[in-house]
Short mmCIF file of C-alpha atoms in Angstrom, two decimals:
data_model
loop_
_atom_site.label_atom_id
_atom_site.label_comp_id
_atom_site.label_asym_id
_atom_site.label_seq_id
_atom_site.Cartn_x
_atom_site.Cartn_y
_atom_site.Cartn_z
CA MET A 292 -116.52 53.25 -126.33
CA LYS A 293 -114.86 53.79 -129.71
CA LEU A 294 -111.12 53.53 -129.16
CA PRO A 295 -108.30 55.17 -131.14
CA LYS A 296 -106.56 53.04 -133.78
CA LYS A 297 -103.66 50.82 -132.72
CA LEU A 298 -100.93 48.57 -134.03
CA SER A 299 -100.99 44.80 -133.56
CA LEU A 300 -97.65 43.85 -132.03
CA ALA A 301 -98.30 41.80 -128.90
CA ASN A 302 -99.03 38.08 -128.70
CA LEU A 303 -102.64 38.25 -127.55
CA PRO A 304 -104.67 37.10 -125.79
CA THR A 305 -102.29 36.19 -122.99
CA LYS A 306 -103.31 33.12 -121.02
CA ILE A 307 -104.64 32.98 -117.49
CA GLU A 308 -103.37 30.28 -115.12
CA LYS A 309 -104.44 29.29 -111.64
CA LEU A 310 -101.62 29.29 -109.08
CA GLU A 311 -102.74 26.04 -107.50
CA ARG A 312 -100.05 25.58 -104.86
CA LEU A 313 -99.97 29.23 -103.78
CA SER A 314 -103.77 29.16 -103.42
CA GLU A 315 -103.52 26.04 -101.26
CA LYS A 316 -100.90 27.65 -99.03
CA LEU A 317 -103.17 30.62 -98.36
CA VAL A 318 -105.52 28.52 -96.24
CA GLY A 319 -108.97 30.07 -96.07
CA GLY A 320 -108.00 32.65 -98.64
CA PRO A 321 -109.08 33.19 -102.25
CA ASN A 322 -108.00 31.29 -105.35
CA ILE A 323 -105.13 33.16 -107.01
CA PHE A 324 -104.96 33.33 -110.80
CA ILE A 325 -102.29 35.05 -112.89
CA LYS A 326 -102.59 36.66 -116.32
CA ARG A 327 -99.37 36.13 -118.21
CA ASP A 328 -98.76 39.53 -119.75
CA ASP A 329 -95.09 38.72 -119.31
CA GLN A 330 -95.65 36.59 -122.41
CA THR A 331 -96.78 39.33 -124.79
CA GLY A 332 -93.50 38.83 -126.67
CA THR A 333 -89.77 38.43 -126.13
CA GLU A 334 -88.00 41.68 -126.97
CA ILE A 335 -91.31 43.50 -126.47
CA SER A 336 -92.48 41.45 -123.50
CA GLY A 337 -94.54 42.85 -120.65
CA ASN A 338 -97.45 45.16 -120.11
CA LYS A 339 -95.95 48.18 -121.84
CA ILE A 340 -96.51 46.73 -125.29
CA ARG A 341 -100.30 46.97 -124.92
CA LYS A 342 -99.95 50.72 -124.31
CA LEU A 343 -97.31 51.19 -127.00
CA GLU A 344 -99.60 49.67 -129.63
CA PHE A 345 -101.71 52.82 -129.27
CA SER A 346 -98.91 55.34 -128.65
CA ILE A 347 -96.73 54.26 -131.56
CA ARG A 348 -99.70 54.07 -133.94
CA GLU A 349 -100.23 57.74 -133.13
CA ALA A 350 -96.50 58.38 -133.72
CA LEU A 351 -96.70 56.73 -137.15
CA ASP A 352 -99.84 58.68 -138.02
CA GLU A 353 -97.82 61.84 -137.27
CA ASN A 354 -95.02 60.64 -139.59
CA SER A 355 -92.51 60.44 -136.75
CA ASP A 356 -88.99 59.14 -137.35
CA VAL A 357 -87.74 58.86 -133.75
CA LEU A 358 -89.39 57.59 -130.57
CA ILE A 359 -88.23 59.44 -127.45
CA THR A 360 -88.98 58.05 -124.01
CA CYS A 361 -87.65 57.76 -120.49
CA GLY A 362 -87.35 55.42 -117.52
CA GLY A 363 -85.01 53.86 -115.00
CA ILE A 364 -81.85 52.08 -116.07
CA GLN A 365 -83.76 48.77 -116.05
CA SER A 366 -86.93 50.16 -117.62
CA ASN A 367 -89.04 47.50 -119.33
CA HIS A 368 -90.88 50.27 -121.13
CA ALA A 369 -87.70 51.79 -122.56
CA ARG A 370 -86.50 48.40 -123.79
CA ALA A 371 -89.85 47.62 -125.40
CA THR A 372 -89.88 51.05 -127.08
CA ALA A 373 -86.37 50.49 -128.47
CA ALA A 374 -87.36 47.04 -129.77
CA ILE A 375 -90.50 48.28 -131.51
CA ALA A 376 -88.67 51.25 -133.01
CA THR A 377 -86.10 48.93 -134.54
CA LYS A 378 -88.80 46.52 -135.75
CA LEU A 379 -90.62 49.37 -137.49
CA GLY A 380 -87.51 50.98 -138.98
CA LEU A 381 -87.56 53.95 -136.60
CA LYS A 382 -84.86 55.30 -134.31
CA SER A 383 -85.16 55.55 -130.53
CA VAL A 384 -83.71 57.87 -127.89
CA LEU A 385 -83.91 56.61 -124.29
CA VAL A 386 -83.47 59.02 -121.39
CA LEU A 387 -82.48 56.73 -118.52
CA ARG A 388 -82.18 57.58 -114.83
CA THR A 389 -79.00 56.65 -112.95
CA ASP A 390 -76.74 58.14 -110.30
CA LYS A 391 -73.84 55.78 -110.98
CA GLU A 392 -70.74 56.95 -112.81
CA LYS A 393 -70.74 53.72 -114.78
CA GLU A 394 -73.59 51.23 -115.13
CA ASP A 395 -73.07 47.50 -115.57
CA ILE A 396 -74.24 46.47 -119.01
CA ASP A 397 -76.85 44.01 -117.84
CA GLY A 398 -80.56 43.23 -118.05
CA ASN A 399 -82.70 45.71 -119.97
CA TYR A 400 -79.80 48.16 -120.37
CA PHE A 401 -77.85 45.47 -122.20
CA LEU A 402 -80.83 44.87 -124.50
CA ASP A 403 -81.24 48.61 -125.10
CA LYS A 404 -77.69 48.73 -126.40
CA LEU A 405 -78.15 45.54 -128.40
CA LEU A 406 -81.19 47.08 -130.09
CA GLY A 407 -79.23 50.14 -131.13
CA ALA A 408 -80.98 52.72 -128.97
CA ASP A 409 -79.45 56.17 -128.47
CA ILE A 410 -79.10 56.22 -124.67
CA ARG A 411 -78.84 59.44 -122.65
CA PHE A 412 -78.19 59.20 -118.89
CA ILE A 413 -79.54 61.77 -116.45
CA SER A 414 -79.43 61.98 -112.65
CA SER A 415 -82.35 61.10 -110.40
CA GLU A 416 -82.78 64.77 -109.57
CA ASP A 417 -82.91 65.81 -113.22
CA TYR A 418 -85.22 62.90 -113.97
CA SER A 419 -87.62 63.99 -111.26
CA LYS A 420 -87.61 67.67 -112.15
CA ARG A 421 -86.61 68.01 -115.80
CA ARG A 422 -87.23 64.80 -117.77
CA THR A 423 -90.04 66.29 -119.86
CA GLU A 424 -87.96 69.40 -120.59
CA ILE A 425 -84.98 67.21 -121.54
CA MET A 426 -87.08 65.09 -123.91
CA ASN A 427 -88.52 68.23 -125.51
CA ASP A 428 -84.98 69.55 -126.03
CA ILE A 429 -84.08 66.27 -127.75
CA LYS A 430 -87.14 66.59 -129.96
CA ASP A 431 -86.18 70.17 -130.88
CA ASN A 432 -82.63 69.13 -131.75
CA LEU A 433 -83.91 66.28 -133.90
CA LYS A 434 -86.11 68.75 -135.77
CA LYS A 435 -82.99 70.77 -136.66
CA GLU A 436 -81.61 67.56 -138.20
CA GLY A 437 -84.75 67.13 -140.28
CA LEU A 438 -86.19 64.39 -138.06
CA ARG A 439 -89.59 64.26 -136.40
CA GLY A 440 -89.55 63.04 -132.80
CA TYR A 441 -92.50 61.62 -130.86
CA ILE A 442 -92.35 61.74 -127.06
CA ILE A 443 -93.76 58.83 -125.08
CA PRO A 444 -93.96 59.55 -121.33
CA GLU A 445 -92.72 57.20 -118.63
CA GLY A 446 -94.44 53.82 -118.96
CA ALA A 447 -96.54 55.10 -121.89
CA SER A 448 -98.87 56.22 -119.14
CA ASN A 449 -100.93 58.95 -120.73
CA GLY A 450 -104.31 59.34 -122.35
CA ILE A 451 -103.53 57.35 -125.49
CA GLY A 452 -101.52 54.64 -123.68
CA ASN A 453 -104.38 54.13 -121.24
CA PHE A 454 -106.40 52.27 -123.88
CA GLY A 455 -103.98 49.34 -123.85
CA TYR A 456 -105.40 48.04 -120.60
CA TYR A 457 -108.91 49.10 -121.49
CA ASN A 458 -108.60 46.40 -124.15
CA ALA A 459 -106.94 44.03 -121.66
CA LEU A 460 -109.95 44.19 -119.34
CA LEU A 461 -112.27 43.33 -122.23
CA GLU A 462 -109.98 40.39 -122.99
CA ILE A 463 -110.27 39.24 -119.37
CA LEU A 464 -114.07 39.44 -119.48
CA ASP A 465 -114.08 37.14 -122.52
CA GLN A 466 -111.66 34.73 -120.83
CA GLN A 467 -113.87 34.55 -117.76
CA LYS A 468 -116.68 33.19 -119.91
CA GLU A 469 -114.38 30.69 -121.61
CA MET A 470 -112.98 29.50 -118.28
CA ASN A 471 -116.35 29.53 -116.50
CA VAL A 472 -114.85 31.51 -113.63
CA LYS A 473 -115.66 34.94 -112.23
CA PHE A 474 -112.92 37.19 -110.89
CA ASP A 475 -114.04 39.17 -107.86
CA MET A 476 -110.90 41.27 -107.92
CA ILE A 477 -108.05 42.11 -110.31
CA VAL A 478 -104.68 43.27 -108.95
CA CYS A 479 -101.79 44.89 -110.82
CA PRO A 480 -98.55 46.66 -109.94
CA VAL A 481 -98.75 50.46 -110.21
CA GLY A 482 -95.61 52.28 -111.29
CA SER A 483 -96.92 55.02 -113.59
CA GLY A 484 -100.67 54.48 -113.63
CA ALA A 485 -102.05 53.49 -117.04
CA THR A 486 -102.17 49.72 -116.48
CA TYR A 487 -104.52 50.36 -113.59
CA GLY A 488 -106.23 53.31 -115.31
CA GLY A 489 -107.18 51.40 -118.44
CA MET A 490 -108.70 48.49 -116.52
CA PHE A 491 -110.49 50.88 -114.15
CA LEU A 492 -112.08 52.72 -117.06
CA ALA A 493 -113.19 49.57 -118.91
CA ASN A 494 -114.47 48.06 -115.68
CA LYS A 495 -116.56 51.13 -114.94
CA LEU A 496 -117.96 51.57 -118.44
CA ASN A 497 -118.89 47.89 -118.66
CA ASN A 498 -120.61 47.96 -115.27
CA THR A 499 -118.89 44.86 -113.95
CA ASP A 500 -118.92 44.04 -110.24
CA CYS A 501 -115.22 43.20 -110.20
CA GLU A 502 -112.94 45.40 -108.07
CA ILE A 503 -109.65 46.71 -109.50
CA TYR A 504 -106.75 47.11 -107.06
CA GLY A 505 -103.23 48.38 -107.62
CA VAL A 506 -100.14 47.89 -105.48
CA ASN A 507 -97.89 50.93 -105.78
CA VAL A 508 -94.19 50.21 -106.24
CA SER A 509 -93.16 53.83 -105.72
CA GLY A 510 -94.73 56.99 -104.35
CA ASP A 511 -97.86 56.59 -102.26
CA ALA A 512 -101.58 56.06 -102.67
CA LYS A 513 -102.39 59.77 -102.95
CA HIS A 514 -99.83 60.29 -105.69
CA PHE A 515 -101.30 57.51 -107.81
CA LYS A 516 -104.92 58.44 -107.21
CA ASP A 517 -104.04 61.88 -108.62
CA ALA A 518 -101.92 60.47 -111.47
CA ILE A 519 -104.54 57.92 -112.54
CA SER A 520 -107.30 60.54 -112.43
CA ASN A 521 -105.26 62.80 -114.71
CA ILE A 522 -104.55 59.96 -117.16
CA LEU A 523 -108.25 59.11 -117.31
CA LYS A 524 -109.19 62.73 -118.01
CA GLU A 525 -106.66 62.85 -120.84
CA SER A 526 -108.10 59.63 -122.30
CA PHE A 527 -111.45 61.32 -122.78
CA THR A 528 -109.86 63.76 -125.26
CA TYR A 529 -109.63 60.77 -127.65
CA THR A 530 -113.25 59.62 -127.31
CA ASP A 531 -116.79 60.91 -127.26
CA ASP A 532 -117.34 59.43 -123.81
CA GLU A 533 -116.59 60.98 -120.46
CA ILE A 534 -117.43 59.86 -116.94
CA ILE A 535 -116.98 61.50 -113.58
CA ILE A 536 -113.99 60.03 -111.77
CA ASN A 537 -114.17 59.80 -108.00
CA LYS A 538 -110.64 59.34 -106.67
CA GLU A 539 -112.03 57.34 -103.75
CA GLU A 540 -113.02 54.62 -106.24
CA ILE A 541 -109.35 54.11 -107.11
CA ASN A 542 -108.11 51.28 -104.89
CA ILE A 543 -104.40 51.37 -104.04
CA ILE A 544 -102.80 48.87 -101.64
CA ASP A 545 -100.14 51.06 -100.07
CA GLY A 546 -97.24 50.09 -97.83
CA TYR A 547 -95.13 47.78 -100.01
CA VAL A 548 -92.77 50.23 -101.70
CA GLY A 549 -90.07 49.04 -99.32
CA GLY A 550 -86.74 50.75 -99.92
CA GLY A 551 -88.08 52.65 -102.92
CA TYR A 552 -88.54 52.20 -106.64
CA ALA A 553 -86.40 49.31 -107.94
CA ILE A 554 -84.76 48.88 -104.51
CA SER A 555 -85.24 45.31 -103.32
CA ARG A 556 -85.59 44.13 -99.74
CA PRO A 557 -84.44 40.62 -98.76
CA GLU A 558 -88.03 39.54 -98.03
CA GLU A 559 -89.14 40.57 -101.54
CA LEU A 560 -86.32 38.64 -103.21
CA GLU A 561 -87.01 35.64 -100.99
CA PHE A 562 -90.66 35.78 -102.06
CA ILE A 563 -89.67 35.85 -105.75
CA TYR A 564 -87.44 32.83 -105.14
CA SER A 565 -90.09 30.91 -103.19
CA LEU A 566 -92.80 31.52 -105.82
CA ALA A 567 -90.45 30.44 -108.61
CA LYS A 568 -89.81 27.16 -106.76
CA LEU A 569 -93.48 26.73 -105.91
CA GLU A 570 -95.18 27.58 -109.21
CA GLY A 571 -92.48 27.86 -111.88
CA VAL A 572 -93.46 31.53 -112.33
CA ILE A 573 -90.73 34.15 -112.19
CA LEU A 574 -91.64 37.62 -110.99
CA ASP A 575 -89.47 40.72 -111.39
CA PRO A 576 -87.97 42.76 -108.54
CA VAL A 577 -89.31 46.18 -109.59
CA TYR A 578 -93.02 45.59 -110.17
CA THR A 579 -94.54 42.14 -109.87
CA GLY A 580 -92.33 40.93 -107.01
CA LYS A 581 -93.33 43.84 -104.79
CA ALA A 582 -96.98 43.75 -105.88
CA MET A 583 -97.55 40.00 -105.45
CA TYR A 584 -95.66 40.07 -102.17
CA GLY A 585 -97.96 42.86 -100.99
CA LEU A 586 -101.10 41.02 -102.09
CA VAL A 587 -100.06 37.81 -100.32
CA GLN A 588 -99.15 39.68 -97.14
CA GLU A 589 -102.56 41.37 -97.11
CA ILE A 590 -104.31 38.00 -97.54
CA LYS A 591 -102.26 36.54 -94.69
CA LYS A 592 -103.42 39.45 -92.52
CA GLY A 593 -107.01 38.41 -93.19
CA ARG A 594 -107.85 40.92 -95.90
CA PHE A 595 -109.71 39.87 -99.07
CA THR A 596 -110.85 36.57 -97.53
CA ASP A 597 -114.35 37.48 -98.75
CA LYS A 598 -113.10 37.12 -102.34
CA LYS A 599 -113.34 33.76 -104.08
CA ASN A 600 -111.13 34.40 -107.13
CA ILE A 601 -108.41 37.03 -107.52
CA LEU A 602 -106.59 37.67 -110.80
CA PHE A 603 -103.06 39.09 -110.65
CA ILE A 604 -101.64 40.79 -113.76
CA HIS A 605 -98.06 39.64 -114.42
CA THR A 606 -96.71 42.76 -116.12
CA GLY A 607 -93.37 41.20 -117.08
CA GLY A 608 -89.86 42.39 -116.28
CA LEU A 609 -87.82 39.19 -116.33
CA PHE A 610 -84.72 40.96 -117.69
CA GLY A 611 -84.68 43.32 -114.70
CA LEU A 612 -84.07 40.36 -112.39
CA PHE A 613 -80.59 39.61 -113.76
CA PRO A 614 -78.85 42.67 -112.24
CA LYS A 615 -80.17 41.51 -108.83
CA LYS A 616 -78.58 38.07 -109.06
CA GLU A 617 -75.83 38.87 -106.54
CA LEU A 618 -78.48 39.80 -103.98
CA MET A 619 -80.32 36.50 -104.26
CA GLU A 620 -79.73 33.83 -101.63
CA PHE A 621 -80.38 30.31 -102.86
CA LYS A 622 -81.18 27.50 -100.47
#
């Protein structure tokens, strides 16, 4: 498949490590490996940067001056967008979801301010129902000021952003050969859909026998099967290739949303703490903590014991852990 043009911003390829002690603890289970996409950069760390390399290249090709995007108050995507905008001499407007009268300046929100982003707060209700309308209004107002805005949806999860993890899957296939290991299954958190969608598409077009699974951190399986299908269809508008997408081929491990998006349960935070002590790997509370917790729980229940090697995608999010520090219990 011929992909759209992209920028080169991330530190790639990211390494793959075996989680030796976690694998040993899961007696009779598969070997667990982790791809360190948390190490794609510092200010631009995490999985979003792979998608933004494509999205922001399109923005530059359209002579845009301002990047407009949205997310939760601790959005990794919003922070990465603000950082790249500053790096490239652009401005950024972040539409962030919160229901608090005053937010603590911490984690990604602190970095957003440090990077000089123009931050607009909206309620959860408005975010759910009107975020696209609000971003379009911002774009229209910028136009009146003689500026050209480019809207990036939540998580850069759209047709153009989807190619970030298409490339990531190709990177993984090369690393398999270098490591002399075959991954039977790849698992990633699913919060907006394009991390999963890109790998699913590349996996299908390259006819590999690896299975791609996502663990949803919000919504439910049906929501993400629909969302991922729509993202994939939009991707085909950028290429000459198109395949039939069967939603039943999209594998979502449901049941680990817990209290909701970015709401942490004690068992999830305890898991993050225990893995940090065990492997020296720090997960985040919004995405990777929930997703890895869900994967491990499923293995403990006897699922996936037919797999020899499972690769987990660490999508980043370290900064989002700091606002949760008062909820952590250290032993």
